[in-house]
Tab-separated table of C-alpha atoms in Angstrom:
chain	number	residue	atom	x	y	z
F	1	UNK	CA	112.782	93.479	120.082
F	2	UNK	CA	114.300	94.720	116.645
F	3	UNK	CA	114.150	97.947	114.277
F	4	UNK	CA	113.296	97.531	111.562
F	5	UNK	CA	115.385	98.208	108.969
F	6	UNK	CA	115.046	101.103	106.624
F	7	UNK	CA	115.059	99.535	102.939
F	8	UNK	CA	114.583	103.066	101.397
F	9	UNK	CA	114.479	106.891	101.985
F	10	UNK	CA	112.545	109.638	99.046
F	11	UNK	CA	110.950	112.640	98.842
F	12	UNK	CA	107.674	112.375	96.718
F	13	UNK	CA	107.690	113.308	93.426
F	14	UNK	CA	105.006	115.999	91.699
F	15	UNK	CA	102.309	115.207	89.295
F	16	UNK	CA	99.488	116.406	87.482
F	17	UNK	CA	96.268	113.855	87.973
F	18	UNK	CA	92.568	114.102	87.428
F	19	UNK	CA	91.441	117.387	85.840
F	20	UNK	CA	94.668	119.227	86.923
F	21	UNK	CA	94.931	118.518	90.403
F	22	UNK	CA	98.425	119.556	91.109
F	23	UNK	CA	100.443	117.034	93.946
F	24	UNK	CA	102.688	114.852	95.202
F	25	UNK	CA	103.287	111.338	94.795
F	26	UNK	CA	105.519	108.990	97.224
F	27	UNK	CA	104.675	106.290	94.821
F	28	UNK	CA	102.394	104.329	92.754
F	29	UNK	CA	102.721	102.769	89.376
F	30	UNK	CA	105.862	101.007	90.053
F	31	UNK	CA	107.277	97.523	91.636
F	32	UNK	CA	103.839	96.793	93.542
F	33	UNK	CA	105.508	94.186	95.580
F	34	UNK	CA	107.590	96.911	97.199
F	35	UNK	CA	104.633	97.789	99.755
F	36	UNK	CA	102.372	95.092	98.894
F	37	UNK	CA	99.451	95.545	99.282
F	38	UNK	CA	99.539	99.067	99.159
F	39	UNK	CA	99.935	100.388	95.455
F	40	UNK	CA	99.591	104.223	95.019
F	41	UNK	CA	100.176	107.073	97.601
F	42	UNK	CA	99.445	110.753	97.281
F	43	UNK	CA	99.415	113.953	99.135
F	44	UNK	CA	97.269	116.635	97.611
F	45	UNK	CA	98.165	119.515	99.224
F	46	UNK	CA	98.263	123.353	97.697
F	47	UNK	CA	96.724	127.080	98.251
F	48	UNK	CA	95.844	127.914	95.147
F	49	UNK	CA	92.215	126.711	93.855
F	50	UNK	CA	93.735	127.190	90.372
F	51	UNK	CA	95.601	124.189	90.955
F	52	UNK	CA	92.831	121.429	92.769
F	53	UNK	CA	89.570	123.206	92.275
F	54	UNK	CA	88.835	121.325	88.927
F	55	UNK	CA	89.188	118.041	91.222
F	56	UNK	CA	88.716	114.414	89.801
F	57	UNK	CA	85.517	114.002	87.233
F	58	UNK	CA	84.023	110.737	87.199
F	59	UNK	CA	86.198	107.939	86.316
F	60	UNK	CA	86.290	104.233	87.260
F	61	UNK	CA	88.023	102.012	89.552
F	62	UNK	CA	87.778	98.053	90.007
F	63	UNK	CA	90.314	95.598	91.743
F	64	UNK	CA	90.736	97.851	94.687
F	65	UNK	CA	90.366	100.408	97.711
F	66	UNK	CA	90.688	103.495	98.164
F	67	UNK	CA	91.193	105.459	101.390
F	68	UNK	CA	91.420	109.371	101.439
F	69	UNK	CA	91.833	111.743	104.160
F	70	UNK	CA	91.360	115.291	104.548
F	71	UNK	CA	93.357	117.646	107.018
F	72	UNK	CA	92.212	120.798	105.242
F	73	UNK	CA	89.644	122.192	103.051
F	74	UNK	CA	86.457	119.140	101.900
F	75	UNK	CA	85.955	117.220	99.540
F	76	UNK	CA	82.642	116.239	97.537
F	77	UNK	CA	82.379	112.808	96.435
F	78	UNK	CA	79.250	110.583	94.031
F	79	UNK	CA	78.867	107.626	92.695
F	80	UNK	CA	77.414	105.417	90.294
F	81	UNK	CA	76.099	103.744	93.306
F	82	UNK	CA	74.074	107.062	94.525
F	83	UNK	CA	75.992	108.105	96.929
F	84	UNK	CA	76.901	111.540	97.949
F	85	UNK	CA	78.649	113.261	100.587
F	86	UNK	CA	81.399	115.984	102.076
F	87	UNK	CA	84.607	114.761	103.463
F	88	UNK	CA	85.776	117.906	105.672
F	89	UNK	CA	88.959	118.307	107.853
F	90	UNK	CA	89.837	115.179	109.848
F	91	UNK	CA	87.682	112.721	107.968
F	92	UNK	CA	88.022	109.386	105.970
F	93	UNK	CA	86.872	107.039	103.817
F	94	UNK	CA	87.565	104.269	102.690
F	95	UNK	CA	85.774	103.127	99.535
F	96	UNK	CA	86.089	99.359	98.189
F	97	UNK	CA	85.520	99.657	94.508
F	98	UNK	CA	85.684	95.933	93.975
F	99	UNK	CA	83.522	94.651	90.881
F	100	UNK	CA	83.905	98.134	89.852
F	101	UNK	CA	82.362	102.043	90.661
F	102	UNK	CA	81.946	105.650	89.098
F	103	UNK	CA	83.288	108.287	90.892
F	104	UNK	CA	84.080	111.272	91.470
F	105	UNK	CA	86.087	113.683	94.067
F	106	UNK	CA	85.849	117.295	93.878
F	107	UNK	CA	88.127	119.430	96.173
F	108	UNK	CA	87.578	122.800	98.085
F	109	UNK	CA	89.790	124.573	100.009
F	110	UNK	CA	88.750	126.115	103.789
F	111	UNK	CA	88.594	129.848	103.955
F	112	UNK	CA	92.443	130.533	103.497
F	113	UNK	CA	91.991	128.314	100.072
F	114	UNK	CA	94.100	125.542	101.566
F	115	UNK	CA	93.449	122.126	100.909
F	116	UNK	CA	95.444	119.076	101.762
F	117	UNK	CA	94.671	115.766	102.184
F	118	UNK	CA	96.279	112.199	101.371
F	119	UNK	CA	94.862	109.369	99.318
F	120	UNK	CA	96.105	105.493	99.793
F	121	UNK	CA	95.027	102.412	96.995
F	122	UNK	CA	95.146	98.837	99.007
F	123	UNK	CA	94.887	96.330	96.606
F	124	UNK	CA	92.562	93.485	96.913
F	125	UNK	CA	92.938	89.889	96.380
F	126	UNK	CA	91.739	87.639	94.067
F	127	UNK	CA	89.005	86.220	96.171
F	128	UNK	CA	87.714	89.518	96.760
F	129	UNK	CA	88.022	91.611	93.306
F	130	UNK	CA	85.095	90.916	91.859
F	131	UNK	CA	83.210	91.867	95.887
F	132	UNK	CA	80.294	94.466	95.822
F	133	UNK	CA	81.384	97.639	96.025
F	134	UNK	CA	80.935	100.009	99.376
F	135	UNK	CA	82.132	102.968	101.544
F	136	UNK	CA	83.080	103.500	104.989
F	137	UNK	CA	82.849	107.418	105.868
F	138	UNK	CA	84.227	108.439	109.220
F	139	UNK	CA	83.817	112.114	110.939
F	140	UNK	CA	86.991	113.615	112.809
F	141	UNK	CA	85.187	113.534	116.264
F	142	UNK	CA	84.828	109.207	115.753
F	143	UNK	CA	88.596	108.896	114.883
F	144	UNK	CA	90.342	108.157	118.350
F	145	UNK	CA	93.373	109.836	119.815
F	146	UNK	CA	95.626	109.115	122.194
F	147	UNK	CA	98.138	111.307	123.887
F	148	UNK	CA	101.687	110.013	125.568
F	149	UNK	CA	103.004	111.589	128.664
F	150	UNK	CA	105.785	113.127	126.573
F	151	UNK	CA	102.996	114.998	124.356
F	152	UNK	CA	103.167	112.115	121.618
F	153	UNK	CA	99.540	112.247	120.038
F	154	UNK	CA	98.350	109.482	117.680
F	155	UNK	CA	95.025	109.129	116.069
F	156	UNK	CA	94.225	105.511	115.025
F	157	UNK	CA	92.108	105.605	112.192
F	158	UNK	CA	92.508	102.145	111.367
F	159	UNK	CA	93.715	99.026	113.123
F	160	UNK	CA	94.716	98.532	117.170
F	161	UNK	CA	97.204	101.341	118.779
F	162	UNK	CA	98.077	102.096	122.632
F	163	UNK	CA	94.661	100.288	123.729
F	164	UNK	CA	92.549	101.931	120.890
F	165	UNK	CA	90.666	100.758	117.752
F	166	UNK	CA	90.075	102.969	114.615
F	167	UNK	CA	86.808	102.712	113.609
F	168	UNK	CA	87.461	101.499	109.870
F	169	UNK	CA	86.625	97.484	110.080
F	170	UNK	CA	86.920	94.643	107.144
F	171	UNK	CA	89.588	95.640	105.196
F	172	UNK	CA	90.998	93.046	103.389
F	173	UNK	CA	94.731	94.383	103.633
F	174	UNK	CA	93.964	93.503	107.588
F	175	UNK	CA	95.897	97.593	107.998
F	176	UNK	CA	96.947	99.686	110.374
F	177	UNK	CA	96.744	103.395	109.383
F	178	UNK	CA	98.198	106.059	112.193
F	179	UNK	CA	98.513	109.844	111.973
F	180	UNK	CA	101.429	110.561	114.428
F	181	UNK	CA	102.506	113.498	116.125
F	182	UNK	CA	105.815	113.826	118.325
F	183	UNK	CA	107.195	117.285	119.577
F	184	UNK	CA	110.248	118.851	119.548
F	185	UNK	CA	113.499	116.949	120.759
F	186	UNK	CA	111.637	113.447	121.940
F	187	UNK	CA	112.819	110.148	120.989
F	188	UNK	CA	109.746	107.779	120.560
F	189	UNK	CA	109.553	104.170	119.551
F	190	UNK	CA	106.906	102.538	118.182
F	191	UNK	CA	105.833	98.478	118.365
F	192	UNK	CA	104.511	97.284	114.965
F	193	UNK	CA	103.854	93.776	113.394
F	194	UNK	CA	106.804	92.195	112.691
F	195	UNK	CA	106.037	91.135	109.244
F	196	UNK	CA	104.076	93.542	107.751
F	197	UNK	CA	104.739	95.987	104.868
F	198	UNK	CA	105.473	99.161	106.900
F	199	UNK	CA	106.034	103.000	105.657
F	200	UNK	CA	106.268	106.076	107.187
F	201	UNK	CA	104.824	109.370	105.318
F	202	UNK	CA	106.641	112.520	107.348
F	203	UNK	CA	104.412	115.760	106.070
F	204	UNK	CA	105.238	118.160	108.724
F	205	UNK	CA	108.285	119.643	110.222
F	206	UNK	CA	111.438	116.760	110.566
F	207	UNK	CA	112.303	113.737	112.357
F	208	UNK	CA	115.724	110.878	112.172
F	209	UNK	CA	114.629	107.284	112.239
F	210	UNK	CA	116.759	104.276	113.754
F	211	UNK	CA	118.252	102.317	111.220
F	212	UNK	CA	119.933	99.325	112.680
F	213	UNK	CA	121.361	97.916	109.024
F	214	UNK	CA	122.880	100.749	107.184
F	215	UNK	CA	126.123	102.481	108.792
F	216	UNK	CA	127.125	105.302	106.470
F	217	UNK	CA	125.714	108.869	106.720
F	218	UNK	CA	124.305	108.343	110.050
F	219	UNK	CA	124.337	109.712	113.079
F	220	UNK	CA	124.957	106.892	116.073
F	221	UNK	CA	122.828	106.640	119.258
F	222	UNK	CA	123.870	103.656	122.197
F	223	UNK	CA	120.929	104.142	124.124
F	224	UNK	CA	118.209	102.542	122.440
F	225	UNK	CA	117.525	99.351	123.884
F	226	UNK	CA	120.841	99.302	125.459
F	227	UNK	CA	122.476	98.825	121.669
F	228	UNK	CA	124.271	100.882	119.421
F	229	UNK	CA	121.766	101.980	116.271
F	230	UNK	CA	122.291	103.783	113.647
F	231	UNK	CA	119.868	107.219	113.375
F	232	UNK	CA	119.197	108.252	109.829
F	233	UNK	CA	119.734	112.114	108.898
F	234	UNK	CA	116.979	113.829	109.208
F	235	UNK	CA	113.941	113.085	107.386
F	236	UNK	CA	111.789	116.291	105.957
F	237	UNK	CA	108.372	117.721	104.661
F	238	UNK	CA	107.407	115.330	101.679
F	239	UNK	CA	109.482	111.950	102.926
F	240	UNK	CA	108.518	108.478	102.652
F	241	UNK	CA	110.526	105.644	104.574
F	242	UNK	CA	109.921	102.420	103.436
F	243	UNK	CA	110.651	99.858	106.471
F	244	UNK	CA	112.092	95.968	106.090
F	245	UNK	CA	111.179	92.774	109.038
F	246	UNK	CA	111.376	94.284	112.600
F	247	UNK	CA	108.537	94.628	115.385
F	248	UNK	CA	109.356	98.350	115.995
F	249	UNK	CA	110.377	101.718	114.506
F	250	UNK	CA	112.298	104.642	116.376
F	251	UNK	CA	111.919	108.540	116.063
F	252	UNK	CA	113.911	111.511	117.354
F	253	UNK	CA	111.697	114.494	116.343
F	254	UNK	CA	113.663	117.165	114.876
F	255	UNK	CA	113.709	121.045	116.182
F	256	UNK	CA	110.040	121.469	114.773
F	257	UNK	CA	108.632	118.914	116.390
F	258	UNK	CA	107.314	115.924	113.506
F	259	UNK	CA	103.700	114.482	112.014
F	260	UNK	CA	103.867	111.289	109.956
F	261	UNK	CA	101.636	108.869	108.471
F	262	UNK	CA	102.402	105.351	109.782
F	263	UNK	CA	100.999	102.861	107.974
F	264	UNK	CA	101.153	98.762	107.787
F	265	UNK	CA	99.337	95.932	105.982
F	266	UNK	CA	99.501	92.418	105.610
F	267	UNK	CA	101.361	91.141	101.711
F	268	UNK	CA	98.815	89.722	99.718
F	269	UNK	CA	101.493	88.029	97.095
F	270	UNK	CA	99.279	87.717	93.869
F	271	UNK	CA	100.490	88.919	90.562
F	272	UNK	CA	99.558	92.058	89.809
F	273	UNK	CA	97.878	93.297	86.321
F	274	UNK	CA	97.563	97.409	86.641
F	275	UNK	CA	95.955	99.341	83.865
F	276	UNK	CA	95.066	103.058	85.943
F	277	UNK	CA	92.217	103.218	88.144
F	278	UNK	CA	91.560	99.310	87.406
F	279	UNK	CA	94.078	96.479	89.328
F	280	UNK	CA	93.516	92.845	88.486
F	281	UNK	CA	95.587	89.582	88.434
F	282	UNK	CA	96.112	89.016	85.119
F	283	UNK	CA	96.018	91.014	81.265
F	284	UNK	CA	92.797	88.907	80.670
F	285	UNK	CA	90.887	90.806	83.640
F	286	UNK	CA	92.514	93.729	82.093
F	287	UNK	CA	91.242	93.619	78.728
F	288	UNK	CA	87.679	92.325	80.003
F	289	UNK	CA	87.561	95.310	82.293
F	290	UNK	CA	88.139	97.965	79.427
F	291	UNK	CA	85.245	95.618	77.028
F	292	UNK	CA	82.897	96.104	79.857
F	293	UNK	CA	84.032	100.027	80.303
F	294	UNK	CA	83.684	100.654	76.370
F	295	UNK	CA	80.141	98.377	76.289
F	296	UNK	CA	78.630	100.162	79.343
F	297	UNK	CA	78.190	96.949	81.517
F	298	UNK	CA	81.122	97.460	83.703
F	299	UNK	CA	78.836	98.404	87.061
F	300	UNK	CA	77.499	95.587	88.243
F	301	UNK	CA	73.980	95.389	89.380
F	302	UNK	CA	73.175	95.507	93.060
F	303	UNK	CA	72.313	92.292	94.562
């Protein structure tokens, strides 16, 4: 068994996106190959409508997927396609724009006005750009959980965890997508695929993560695995931790107890043309993307 290293430590950063939905960002519109294939991360999260309730008008997207959940408040999507529907608190979907899709997300918060949720873009591969475009919607009560003697909870909404399946299937990006809680004080490790990208999203309360590469400003633990690691300082509200090669991760929850956003996917290693809301391989795809935007043939007919 090995940690796996941690390549990189930050808090997420605030923006402005859509018609003035104010949140944060742990990144997106960077080095793609960093978390390849994952490309764009965000945590919508705020109590004051002034600040989300004007949501994200129709716009397009081609090239890739997009998975949003909600934790609080809903969320009214449509499409060019015809679909409708109402994400509410512990739902997801994933949409895969592929040849390319309208939409739109509008936000609500529940009664307090809170509304928080997260939204992940996987990018697609070449083979598959150009695929029809679709959604999977899933309800809280089809997500499965999974609870640890120690009070560790997990719900796998996507890949295989602790003898569960999520029930989001055919993603390209071949993912694993956990929401993980651990309470106060435990030390839990986690087995993962050795050679996946791998990040950890911490959005409540605080936790240290085993770092077995990077000696200074660390606190040092001899009893994991029988070796001397190194524990990162404690990781807060807004964190992401951006993992290197190992097949397993390690968490002391903090005071508070933590929740955290584990998520894994396989590289897809193709060059990487980004102009917003469309991701292709090259400028060419680009450029013939906007044509078709500006001509009004960019939604492909159903076949």
């Amino acid at each position: 068994m090995s940690l796996k290293p941690i390549l990189e430590a930050r808090n997420a950063q605030p923006h402005i996106e859509g018609a003035g939905v104010h949140l944060q960002r742990a990144f997106g519109f960077g080095d793609p190959s960093e978390l390849d294939p994952f490309l764009l991360f965000d945590d919508f999260r705020n109590d004051d409508p002034e600040k989300f309730a004007k949501g994200f008008p129709w716009h397009p997207h081609r090239g890739i997927e997009t998975i949003t959940y909600v934790l609080e408040g809903e969320v009214d999507h449509g499409d060019s396609l015809g679909n409708r529907g109402t994400l509410g608190a512990g739902d997801i979907q994933w949409m895969t724009a592929g040849s390319g899709i309208m939409h739109q997300e509008m936000p609500r918060g529940n009664a307090q006005d809170q509304m928080h949720g997260f939204q992940l873009w996987a990018n697609l591969p070449s083979s598959l750009k150009m695929t029809a475009p679709h959604y999977q919607d899933v309800k809280s009560p089809d997500i499965p959980e999974v609870i640890d003697d120690d009070g560790t909870k997990v719900r796998v909404i996507i890949g295989d965890f602790w003898g569960k399946r999520g029930p989001v299937d055919g993603i390209a990006a071949d993912p694993q997508y956990l929401d993980v809680t651990v309470p106060a004080g435990i030390k839990k490790t986690f087995r993962l695929d050795t050679y996946r990208r791998t990040f950890a999203y911490v959005f409540q309360g605080g936790a240290a993560f085993a770092d077995a590469s990077k000696p200074t400003g660390i606190l040092l633990e001899k009893d994991i695995g029988g070796e001397e690691v190194n524990i990162r300082d404690l990781s807060g509200n807004r964190t992401l931790i951006r993992f290197g090669t190992g097949d397993e991760i390690t968490v002391q929850a903090g005071e508070e107890g933590v929740r955290f956003l584990l998520v894994s996917g396989a590289p897809i290693q193709e060059p990487v043309a980004w102009h917003g809301p469309i991701v292709m391989n090259t400028r060419e795809e680009i450029q013939r993307a906007v044509q078709e935007l500006q001509n009004g043939t960019f939604i492909r007919p159903a076949h």
